[in-house]
PDB file of C-alpha atoms in Angstrom:
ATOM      1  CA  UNK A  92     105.133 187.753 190.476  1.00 72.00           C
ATOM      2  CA  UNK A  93     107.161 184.839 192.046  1.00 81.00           C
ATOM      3  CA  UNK A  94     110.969 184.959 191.250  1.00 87.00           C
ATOM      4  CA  UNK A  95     111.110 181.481 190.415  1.00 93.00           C
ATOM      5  CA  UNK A  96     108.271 179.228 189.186  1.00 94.00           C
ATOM      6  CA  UNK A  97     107.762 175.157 189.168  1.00 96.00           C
ATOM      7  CA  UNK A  98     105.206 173.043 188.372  1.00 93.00           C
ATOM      8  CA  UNK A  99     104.439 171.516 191.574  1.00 93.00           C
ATOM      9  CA  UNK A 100     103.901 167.935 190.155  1.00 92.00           C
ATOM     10  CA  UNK A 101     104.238 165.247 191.280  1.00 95.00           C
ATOM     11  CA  UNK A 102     105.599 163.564 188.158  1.00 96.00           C
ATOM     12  CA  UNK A 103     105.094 160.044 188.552  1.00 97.00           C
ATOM     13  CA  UNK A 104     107.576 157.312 186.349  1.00 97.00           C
ATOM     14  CA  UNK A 105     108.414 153.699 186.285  1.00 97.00           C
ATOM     15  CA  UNK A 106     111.288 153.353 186.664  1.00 98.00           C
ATOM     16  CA  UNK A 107     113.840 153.790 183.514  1.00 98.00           C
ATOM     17  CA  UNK A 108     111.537 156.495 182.118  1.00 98.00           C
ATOM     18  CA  UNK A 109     113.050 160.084 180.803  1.00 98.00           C
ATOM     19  CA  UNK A 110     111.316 162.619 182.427  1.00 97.00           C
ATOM     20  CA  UNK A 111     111.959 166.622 182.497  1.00 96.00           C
ATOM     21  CA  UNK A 112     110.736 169.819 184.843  1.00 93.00           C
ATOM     22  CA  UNK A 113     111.327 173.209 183.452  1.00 95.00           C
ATOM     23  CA  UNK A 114     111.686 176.389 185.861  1.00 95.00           C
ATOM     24  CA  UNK A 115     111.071 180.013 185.179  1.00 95.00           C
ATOM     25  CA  UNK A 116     112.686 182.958 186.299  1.00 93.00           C
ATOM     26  CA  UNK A 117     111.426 186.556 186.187  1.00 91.00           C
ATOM     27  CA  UNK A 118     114.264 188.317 186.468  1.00 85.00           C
ATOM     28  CA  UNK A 119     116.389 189.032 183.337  1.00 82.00           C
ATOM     29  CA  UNK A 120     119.513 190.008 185.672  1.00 82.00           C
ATOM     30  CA  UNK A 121     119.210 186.242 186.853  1.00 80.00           C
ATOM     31  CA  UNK A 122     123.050 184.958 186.428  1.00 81.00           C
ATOM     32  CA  UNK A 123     123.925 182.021 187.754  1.00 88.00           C
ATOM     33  CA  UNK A 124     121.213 179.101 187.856  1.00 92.00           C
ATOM     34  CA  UNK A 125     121.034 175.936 189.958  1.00 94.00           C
ATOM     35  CA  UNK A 126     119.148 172.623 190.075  1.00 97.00           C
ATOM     36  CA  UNK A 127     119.193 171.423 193.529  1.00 97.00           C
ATOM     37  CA  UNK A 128     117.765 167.913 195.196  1.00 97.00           C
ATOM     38  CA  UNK A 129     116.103 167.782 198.999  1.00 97.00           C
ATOM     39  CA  UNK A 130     115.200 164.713 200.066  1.00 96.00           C
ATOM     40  CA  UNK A 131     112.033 164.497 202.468  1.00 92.00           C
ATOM     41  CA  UNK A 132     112.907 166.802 206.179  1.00 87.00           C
ATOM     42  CA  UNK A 133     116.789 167.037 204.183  1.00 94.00           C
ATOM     43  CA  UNK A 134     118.503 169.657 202.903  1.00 96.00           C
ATOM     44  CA  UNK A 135     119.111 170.993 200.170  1.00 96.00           C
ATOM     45  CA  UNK A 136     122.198 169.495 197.724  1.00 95.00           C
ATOM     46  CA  UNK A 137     123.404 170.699 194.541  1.00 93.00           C
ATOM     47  CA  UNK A 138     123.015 168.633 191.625  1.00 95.00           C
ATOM     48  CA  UNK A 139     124.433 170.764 189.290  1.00 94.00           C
ATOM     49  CA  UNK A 140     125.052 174.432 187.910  1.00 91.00           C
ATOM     50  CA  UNK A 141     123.630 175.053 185.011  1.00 91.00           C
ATOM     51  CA  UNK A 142     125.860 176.697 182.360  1.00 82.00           C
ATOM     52  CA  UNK A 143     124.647 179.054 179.082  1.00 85.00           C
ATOM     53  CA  UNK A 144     125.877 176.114 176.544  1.00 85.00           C
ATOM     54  CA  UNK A 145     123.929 173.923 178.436  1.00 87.00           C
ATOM     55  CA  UNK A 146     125.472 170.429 180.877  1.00 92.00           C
ATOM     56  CA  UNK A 147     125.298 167.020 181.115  1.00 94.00           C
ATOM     57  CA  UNK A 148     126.434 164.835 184.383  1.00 94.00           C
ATOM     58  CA  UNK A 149     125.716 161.452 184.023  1.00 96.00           C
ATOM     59  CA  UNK A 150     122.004 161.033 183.173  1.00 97.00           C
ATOM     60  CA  UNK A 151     121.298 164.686 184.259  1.00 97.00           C
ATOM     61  CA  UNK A 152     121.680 167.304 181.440  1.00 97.00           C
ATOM     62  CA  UNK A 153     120.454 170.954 182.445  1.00 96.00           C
ATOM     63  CA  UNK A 154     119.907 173.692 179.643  1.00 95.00           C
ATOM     64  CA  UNK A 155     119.245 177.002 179.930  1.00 94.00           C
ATOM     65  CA  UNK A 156     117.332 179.207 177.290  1.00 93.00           C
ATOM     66  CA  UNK A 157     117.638 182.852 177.952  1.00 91.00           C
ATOM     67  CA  UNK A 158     115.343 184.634 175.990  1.00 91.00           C
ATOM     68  CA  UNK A 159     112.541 182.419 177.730  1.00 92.00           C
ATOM     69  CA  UNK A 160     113.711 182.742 180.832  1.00 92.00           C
ATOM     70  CA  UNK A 161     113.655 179.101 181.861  1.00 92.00           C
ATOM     71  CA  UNK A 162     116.265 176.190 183.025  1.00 95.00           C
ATOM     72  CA  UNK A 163     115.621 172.976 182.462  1.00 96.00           C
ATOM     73  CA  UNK A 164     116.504 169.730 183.880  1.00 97.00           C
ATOM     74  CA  UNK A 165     116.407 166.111 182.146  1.00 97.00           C
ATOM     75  CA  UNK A 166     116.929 162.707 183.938  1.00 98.00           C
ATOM     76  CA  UNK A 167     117.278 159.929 181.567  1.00 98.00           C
ATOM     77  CA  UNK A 168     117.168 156.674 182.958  1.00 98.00           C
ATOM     78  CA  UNK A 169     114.904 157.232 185.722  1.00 98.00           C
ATOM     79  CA  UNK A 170     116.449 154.993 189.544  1.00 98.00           C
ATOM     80  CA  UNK A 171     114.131 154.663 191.950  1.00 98.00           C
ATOM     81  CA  UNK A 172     116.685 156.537 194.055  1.00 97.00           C
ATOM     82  CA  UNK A 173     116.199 160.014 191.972  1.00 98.00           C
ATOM     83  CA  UNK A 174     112.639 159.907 194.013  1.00 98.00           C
ATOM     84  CA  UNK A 175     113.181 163.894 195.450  1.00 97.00           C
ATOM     85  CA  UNK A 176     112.141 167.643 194.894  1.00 97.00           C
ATOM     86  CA  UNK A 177     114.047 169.134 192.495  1.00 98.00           C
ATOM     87  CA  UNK A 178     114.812 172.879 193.464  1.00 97.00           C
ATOM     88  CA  UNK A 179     115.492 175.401 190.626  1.00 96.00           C
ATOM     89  CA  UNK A 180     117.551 178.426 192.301  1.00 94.00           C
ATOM     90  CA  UNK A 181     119.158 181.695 190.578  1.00 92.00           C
ATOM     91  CA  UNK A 182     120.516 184.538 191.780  1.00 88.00           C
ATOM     92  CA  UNK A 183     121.042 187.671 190.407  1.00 79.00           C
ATOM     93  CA  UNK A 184     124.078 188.757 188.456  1.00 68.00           C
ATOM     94  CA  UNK A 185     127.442 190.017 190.248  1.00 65.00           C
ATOM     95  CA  UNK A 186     125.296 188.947 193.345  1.00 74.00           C
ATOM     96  CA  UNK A 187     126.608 186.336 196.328  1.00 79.00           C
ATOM     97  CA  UNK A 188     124.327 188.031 198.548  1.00 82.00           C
ATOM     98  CA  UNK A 189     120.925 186.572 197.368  1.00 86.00           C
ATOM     99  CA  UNK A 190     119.277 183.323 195.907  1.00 90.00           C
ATOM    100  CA  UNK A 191     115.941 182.780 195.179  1.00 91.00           C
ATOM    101  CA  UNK A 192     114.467 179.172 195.400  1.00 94.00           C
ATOM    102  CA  UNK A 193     111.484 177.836 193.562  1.00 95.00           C
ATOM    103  CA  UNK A 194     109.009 175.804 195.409  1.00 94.00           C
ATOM    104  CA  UNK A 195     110.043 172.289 194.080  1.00 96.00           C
ATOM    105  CA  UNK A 196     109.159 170.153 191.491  1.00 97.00           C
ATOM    106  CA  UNK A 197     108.058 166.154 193.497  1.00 97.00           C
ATOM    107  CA  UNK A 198     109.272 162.996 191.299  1.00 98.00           C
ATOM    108  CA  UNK A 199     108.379 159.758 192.518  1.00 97.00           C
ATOM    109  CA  UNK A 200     110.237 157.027 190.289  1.00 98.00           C
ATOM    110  CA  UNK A 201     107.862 153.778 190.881  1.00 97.00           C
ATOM    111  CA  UNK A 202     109.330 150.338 190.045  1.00 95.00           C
TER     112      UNK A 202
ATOM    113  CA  UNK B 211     134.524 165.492 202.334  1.00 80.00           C
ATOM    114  CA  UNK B 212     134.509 169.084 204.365  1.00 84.00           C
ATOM    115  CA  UNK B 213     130.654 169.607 205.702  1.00 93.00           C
ATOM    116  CA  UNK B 214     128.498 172.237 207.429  1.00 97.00           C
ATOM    117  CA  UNK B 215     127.213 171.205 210.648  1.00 97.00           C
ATOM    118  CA  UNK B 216     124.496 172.246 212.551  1.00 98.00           C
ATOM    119  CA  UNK B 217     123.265 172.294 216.246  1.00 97.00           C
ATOM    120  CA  UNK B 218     120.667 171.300 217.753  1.00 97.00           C
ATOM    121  CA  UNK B 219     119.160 169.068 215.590  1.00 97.00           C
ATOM    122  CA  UNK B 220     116.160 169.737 216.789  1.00 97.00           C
ATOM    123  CA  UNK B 221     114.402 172.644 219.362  1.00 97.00           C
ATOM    124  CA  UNK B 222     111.892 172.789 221.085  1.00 98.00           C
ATOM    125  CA  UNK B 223     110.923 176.267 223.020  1.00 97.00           C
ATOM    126  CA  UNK B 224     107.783 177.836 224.489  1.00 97.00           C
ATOM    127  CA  UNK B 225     106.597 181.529 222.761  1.00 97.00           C
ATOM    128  CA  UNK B 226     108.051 184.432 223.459  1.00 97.00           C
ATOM    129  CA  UNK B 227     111.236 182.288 224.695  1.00 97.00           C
ATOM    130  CA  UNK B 228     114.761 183.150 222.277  1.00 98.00           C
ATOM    131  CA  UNK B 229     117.060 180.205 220.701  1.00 98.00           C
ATOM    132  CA  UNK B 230     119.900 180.529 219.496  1.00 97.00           C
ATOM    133  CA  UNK B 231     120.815 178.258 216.224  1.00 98.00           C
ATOM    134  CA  UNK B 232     124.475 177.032 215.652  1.00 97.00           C
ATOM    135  CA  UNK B 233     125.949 176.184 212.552  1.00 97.00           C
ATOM    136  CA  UNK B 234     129.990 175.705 211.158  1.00 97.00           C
ATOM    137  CA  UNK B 235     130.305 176.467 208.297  1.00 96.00           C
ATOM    138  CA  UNK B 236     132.926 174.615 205.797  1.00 94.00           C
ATOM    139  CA  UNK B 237     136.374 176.261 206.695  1.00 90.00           C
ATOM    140  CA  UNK B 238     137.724 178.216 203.899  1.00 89.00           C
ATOM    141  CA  UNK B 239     134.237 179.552 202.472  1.00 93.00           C
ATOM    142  CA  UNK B 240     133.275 183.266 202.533  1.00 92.00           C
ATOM    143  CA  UNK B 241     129.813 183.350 202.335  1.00 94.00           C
ATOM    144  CA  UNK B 242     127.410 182.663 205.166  1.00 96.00           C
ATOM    145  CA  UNK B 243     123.375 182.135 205.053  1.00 96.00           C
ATOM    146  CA  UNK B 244     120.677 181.312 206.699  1.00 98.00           C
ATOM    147  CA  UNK B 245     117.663 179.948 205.466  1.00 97.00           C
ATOM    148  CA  UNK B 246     114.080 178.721 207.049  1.00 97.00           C
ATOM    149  CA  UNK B 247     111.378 176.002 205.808  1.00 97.00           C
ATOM    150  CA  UNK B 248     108.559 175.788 207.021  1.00 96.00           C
ATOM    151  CA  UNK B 249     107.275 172.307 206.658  1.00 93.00           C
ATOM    152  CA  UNK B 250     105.305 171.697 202.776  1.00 90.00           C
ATOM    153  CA  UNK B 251     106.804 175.117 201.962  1.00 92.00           C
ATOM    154  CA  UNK B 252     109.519 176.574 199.823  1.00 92.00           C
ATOM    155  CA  UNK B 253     112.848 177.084 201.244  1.00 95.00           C
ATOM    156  CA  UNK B 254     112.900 181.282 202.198  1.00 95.00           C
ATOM    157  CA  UNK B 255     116.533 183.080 202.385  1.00 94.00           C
ATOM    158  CA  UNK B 256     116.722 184.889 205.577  1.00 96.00           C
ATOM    159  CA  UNK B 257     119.696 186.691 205.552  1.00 96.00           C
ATOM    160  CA  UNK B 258     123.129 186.563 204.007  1.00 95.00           C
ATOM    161  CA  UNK B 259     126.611 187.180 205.843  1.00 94.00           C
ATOM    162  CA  UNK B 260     130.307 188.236 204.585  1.00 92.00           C
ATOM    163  CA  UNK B 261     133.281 189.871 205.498  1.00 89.00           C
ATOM    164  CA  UNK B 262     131.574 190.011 209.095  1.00 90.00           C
ATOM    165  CA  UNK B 263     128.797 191.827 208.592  1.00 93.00           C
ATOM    166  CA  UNK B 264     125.245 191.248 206.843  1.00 94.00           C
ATOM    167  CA  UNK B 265     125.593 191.629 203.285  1.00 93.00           C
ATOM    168  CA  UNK B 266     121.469 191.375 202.393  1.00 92.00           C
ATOM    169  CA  UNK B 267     118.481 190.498 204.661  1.00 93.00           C
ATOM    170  CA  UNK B 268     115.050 189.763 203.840  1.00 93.00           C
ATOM    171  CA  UNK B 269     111.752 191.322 204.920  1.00 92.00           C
ATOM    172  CA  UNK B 270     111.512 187.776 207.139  1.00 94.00           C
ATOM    173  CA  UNK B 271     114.432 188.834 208.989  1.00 95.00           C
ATOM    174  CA  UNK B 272     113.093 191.403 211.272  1.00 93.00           C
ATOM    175  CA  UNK B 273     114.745 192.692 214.267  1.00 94.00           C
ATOM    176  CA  UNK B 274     113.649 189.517 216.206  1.00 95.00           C
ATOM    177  CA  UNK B 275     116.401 188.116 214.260  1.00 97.00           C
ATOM    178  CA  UNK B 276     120.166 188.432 214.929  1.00 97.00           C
ATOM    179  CA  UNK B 277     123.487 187.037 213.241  1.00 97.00           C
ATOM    180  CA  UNK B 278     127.082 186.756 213.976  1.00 94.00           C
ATOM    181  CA  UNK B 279     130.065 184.991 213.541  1.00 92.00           C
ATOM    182  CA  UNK B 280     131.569 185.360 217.132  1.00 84.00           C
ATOM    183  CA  UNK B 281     134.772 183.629 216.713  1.00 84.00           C
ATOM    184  CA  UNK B 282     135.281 182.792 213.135  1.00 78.00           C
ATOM    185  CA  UNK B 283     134.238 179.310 213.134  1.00 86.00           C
ATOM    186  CA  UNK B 284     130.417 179.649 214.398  1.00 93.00           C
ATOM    187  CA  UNK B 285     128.050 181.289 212.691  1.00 96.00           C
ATOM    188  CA  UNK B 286     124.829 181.652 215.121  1.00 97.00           C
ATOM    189  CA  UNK B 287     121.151 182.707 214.052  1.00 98.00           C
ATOM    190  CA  UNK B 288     119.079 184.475 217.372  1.00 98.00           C
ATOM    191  CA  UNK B 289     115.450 184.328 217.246  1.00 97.00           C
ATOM    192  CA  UNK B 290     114.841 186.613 220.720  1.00 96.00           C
ATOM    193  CA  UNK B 291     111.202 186.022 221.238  1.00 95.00           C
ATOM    194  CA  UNK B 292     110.131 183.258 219.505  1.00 97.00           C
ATOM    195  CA  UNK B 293     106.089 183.251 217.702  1.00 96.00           C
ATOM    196  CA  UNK B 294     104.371 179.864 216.361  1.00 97.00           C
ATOM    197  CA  UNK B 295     104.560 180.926 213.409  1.00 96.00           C
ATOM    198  CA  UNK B 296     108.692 180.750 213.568  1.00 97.00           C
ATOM    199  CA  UNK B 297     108.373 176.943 213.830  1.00 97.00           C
ATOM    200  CA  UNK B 298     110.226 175.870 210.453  1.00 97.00           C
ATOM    201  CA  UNK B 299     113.201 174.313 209.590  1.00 98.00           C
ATOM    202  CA  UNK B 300     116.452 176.349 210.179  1.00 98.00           C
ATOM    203  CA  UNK B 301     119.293 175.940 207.383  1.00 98.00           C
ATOM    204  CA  UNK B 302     122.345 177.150 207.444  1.00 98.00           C
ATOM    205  CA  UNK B 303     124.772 177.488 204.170  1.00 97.00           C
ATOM    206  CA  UNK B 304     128.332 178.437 203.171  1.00 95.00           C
ATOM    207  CA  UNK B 305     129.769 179.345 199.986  1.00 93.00           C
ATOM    208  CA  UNK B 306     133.355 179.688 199.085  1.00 91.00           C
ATOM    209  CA  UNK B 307     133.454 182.587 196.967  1.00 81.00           C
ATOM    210  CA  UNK B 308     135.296 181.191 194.005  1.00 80.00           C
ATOM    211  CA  UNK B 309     131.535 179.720 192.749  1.00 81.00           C
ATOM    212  CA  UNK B 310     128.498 180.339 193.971  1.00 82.00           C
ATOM    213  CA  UNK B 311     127.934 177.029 195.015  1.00 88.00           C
ATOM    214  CA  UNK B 312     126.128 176.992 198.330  1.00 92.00           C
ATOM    215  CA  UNK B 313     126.520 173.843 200.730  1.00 94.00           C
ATOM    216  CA  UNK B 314     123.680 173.228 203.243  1.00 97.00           C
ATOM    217  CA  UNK B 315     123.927 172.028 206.637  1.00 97.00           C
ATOM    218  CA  UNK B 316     121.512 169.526 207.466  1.00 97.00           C
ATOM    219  CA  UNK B 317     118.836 171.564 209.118  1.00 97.00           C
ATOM    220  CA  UNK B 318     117.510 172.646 213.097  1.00 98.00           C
ATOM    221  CA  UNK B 319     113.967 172.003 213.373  1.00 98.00           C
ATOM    222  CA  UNK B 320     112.709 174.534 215.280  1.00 98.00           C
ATOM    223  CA  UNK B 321     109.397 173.851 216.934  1.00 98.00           C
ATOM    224  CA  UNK B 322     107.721 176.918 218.996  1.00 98.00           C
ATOM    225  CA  UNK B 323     104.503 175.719 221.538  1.00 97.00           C
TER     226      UNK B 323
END
């Protein structure tokens, strides 16, 4: 069983729409969780941790449900700019040595 | 803004030839890793480096693969004998310790003939 699961997509929005990927984990000992966004041939860059109480940064708000096991991430407002893969990562608790990174989720924001 | 940087940007080598991969990380961070993507695929953790020695490795990393941090700025990833199937993108990644925030250096493409 994969670590860290997306859907694929792609998801594609005109622009302005809200649109949301989920990402599940398999491991209960997952800690900390992370959305990340890679451009095409980029790397990776954080967009933001994602906290137990859940965050919001700007039009991004990430939750987290536990006793799923899944993160989410909403973008409200959809640029065409927020075209990317989203990458869910985690990594295990009281554990710098090790993150696992989902496959990507593709949004294409059309105008 | 502090980044990591990495050289070359891109490589090209024949089989069974090594590279060597160079990345600095950001200054003050503790945490060292190397990552690889090959091209439509996931990004795969290699290996993981702190307090100058390797902290986890995956089953990727086998001993074809080297690290080390030779003089506390570089942090260098040796492929000795390089197969097709190594042809991927290379990235490197620090993390200060404080969060586990990783920042990525912008990638070696490594293409093997």
């Amino acid at each position: 069983r994969k670590e860290v699961e997306q859907d694929p997509g792609p998801f594609n929005v005109p622009e302005g729409a809200t649109v949301a990927f989920n990402c599940t984990y398999s491991n209960s000992a997952s800690q900390s969780f992370f959305w990340y966004r890679q451009d095409c041939r980029k790397e990776p860059k954080l967009l933001m941790s994602v906290y137990s109480s859940g965050n919001e940064d700007g039009r991004f708000t990430a939750q987290l449900n536990r006793a799923s096991q899944y993160i989410s991430l909403l973008i409200r407002d959809s640029k065409l700019s927020d075209s990317a893969t989203y990458l869910c990562v985690v990594n295990l608790r009281n554990n710098f040595n090790k993150f696992y990174f989902g496959s990507g989720t593709k949004l294409n924001v059309k105008p | 803004e502090p980044e990591v940087t990495q050289t070359p940007s891109h490589q090209v080598t024949q089989m069974g030839q090594e590279v060597i991969l160079r990345c600095v990380p950001i200054s003050n961070h503790l945490y060292f890793y190397w990552y690889r993507q090959i091209l439509g695929q996931k990004v795969e953790f290699l290996v993981s480096f702190y307090n100058n020695e390797i902290s986890e490795k995956s089953e990727i990393f086998d001993d074809q693969f080297s690290v080390e941090r030779p003089d506390g700025s570089n942090f260098t990833l040796k492929i000795r004998s390089t197969k097709l199937e190594d042809s991927a993108m290379y990235f490197c990644a620090s993390m200060p310790g404080a969060s586990y925030e990783q920042y990525f250096g912008p990638g070696t493409r490594l293409t093997v003939t």
